[in-house]
């Protein structure tokens, strides 16, 4: 009953003593608690069928309050025989406390309608809790395979249930452009669609011979952002520049290196890897993307905006007279400095507009504005260098928390790319590099798990890769766990036994502990597993 996940800082309970919720139990909301009140009424109201009236009616009270003396995003939950008192250090903390409350009601509280004859009771507990990190993220790649809006809203609910608070939304890549930009309509008219889509990893010979794609209208984005905000989740958009841009170039050929190749012949890419077709380092391209970011800033109120910056092959720039002239005009040493110049341009541009740039760790290579932050994906080294240079860091090393990588070594794993990273490996992931001083560690603002979807063509595949590992990741991001070797994985597994039942009630197609179900297994035709880091899946 008290298998709360992620593990709270402090939980004490009384054996065999309960508060029973019934039709006369009231939900009384104090000042500033409206979002959590709405969520409890809608979500717990649906799951339990209880009216949760706003004024006391003799069946005990669930009372919501704020107390700024509690930590940021922290909460205290008291369940006594007379009722529940949930207090947040702020509105977000109160919401995370409501997630704990739902867990304490049992797995059926995760359903969308009540089971017949179900009674609802809470164990008498006191929970005091607050997160370890302020950035507890999940990156969703909706470019390689589009996730329709409903799926994104569902993932926001799944994140909230795990107390995760940043959705890093990877909206553009070589294989698709997923956000409507009204001043450049072809980005989605052309760039959101590919004529066929690949099944399996990069070397797979299989394509599905029907168009794949989709995009979010600006109203869809507004809805996603608002839905996230109701759940105290920030959506950080990513527009990847200057590499990973073939979909944009297919839509607007003038964005590419037109003096090197015939960019009018390019289509949205239909295979995996890193496309050599990158943006041209021209004023036209800068103005075009400023226009894109102007619309983006209207849609996304997040402090951070992600500009990608990863994996930009320089071959076309080496062969382009235009790029070479630009290098000379700016007195740059080489193509790497040209990339840094583009990143710095958007760093300044975003800073002038009161936002902060975040990018993949390649952006460190050219020098950054003080406020810029780094997502360390090629291991820990980028994060260490960034923190030492005084930049904030989000740790998401591919060796640990790339959830596209397989979670067991067996032949049965569906499309088994990458390192084997088990549930236990994720549980023992430590976001703060050991070599940082306490001061430097303060720059590690958090961590995120990244979900690249080359080999995840539908919701079931995404669920399989993400769960149960996201539960372990959530505990790493939220809970004050000891050093990796000292973490009590057996206790985590015991709590997972309850958590699997919550995931069942939520309809999550996770990887079962005993291995994939028959329909989740790898079809034999996709070739042998690829070992080691897939440079590009
Ligand atoms: C990345 O995985 N290319 C950031």
PDB file of C-alpha atoms and ligand atoms in Angstrom, residues 139 144 170 238 240 244 274 310-311 360-362 375 377-378 398 402 450 452 535-537, ligand 1:
ATOM      1  CA  UNK A 139      12.948  13.790 -24.584  1.00  0.00           C
ATOM      2  CA  UNK A 144      11.534   9.956 -36.839  1.00  0.00           C
ATOM      3  CA  UNK A 170      12.330  17.012 -30.547  1.00  0.00           C
ATOM      4  CA  UNK A 238      13.819  21.669 -30.096  1.00  0.00           C
ATOM      5  CA  UNK A 240      17.660  21.148 -34.681  1.00  0.00           C
ATOM      6  CA  UNK A 244      19.510  17.129 -38.979  1.00  0.00           C
ATOM      7  CA  UNK A 274      22.949  11.478 -40.071  1.00  0.00           C
ATOM      8  CA  UNK A 310      24.462  17.843 -32.758  1.00  0.00           C
ATOM      9  CA  UNK A 311      25.947  15.750 -35.543  1.00  0.00           C
ATOM     10  CA  UNK A 360      23.539  19.094 -27.414  1.00  0.00           C
ATOM     11  CA  UNK A 361      27.106  19.005 -26.101  1.00  0.00           C
ATOM     12  CA  UNK A 362      28.653  19.719 -29.514  1.00  0.00           C
ATOM     13  CA  UNK A 375      22.562  18.590 -22.769  1.00  0.00           C
ATOM     14  CA  UNK A 377      24.621  13.101 -24.509  1.00  0.00           C
ATOM     15  CA  UNK A 378      27.973  11.703 -25.693  1.00  0.00           C
ATOM     16  CA  UNK A 398      23.637   7.812 -24.332  1.00  0.00           C
ATOM     17  CA  UNK A 402      18.976   6.439 -24.237  1.00  0.00           C
ATOM     18  CA  UNK A 450      15.982  10.400 -24.367  1.00  0.00           C
ATOM     19  CA  UNK A 452      14.733   8.409 -30.199  1.00  0.00           C
ATOM     20  CA  UNK A 535      26.552   5.687 -34.228  1.00  0.00           C
ATOM     21  CA  UNK A 536      23.295   6.385 -35.889  1.00  0.00           C
ATOM     22  CA  UNK A 537      20.909   3.687 -34.968  1.00  0.00           C
TER      23      UNK A 537
HETATM   24  C1  LIG B   1      21.900  12.870 -30.323  1.00  0.00           C
HETATM   25  O1  LIG B   1      21.665  11.753 -29.864  1.00  0.00           O
HETATM   26  N1  LIG B   1      22.291  13.008 -31.579  1.00  0.00           N
HETATM   27  C2  LIG B   1      21.762  14.048 -29.524  1.00  0.00           C
END
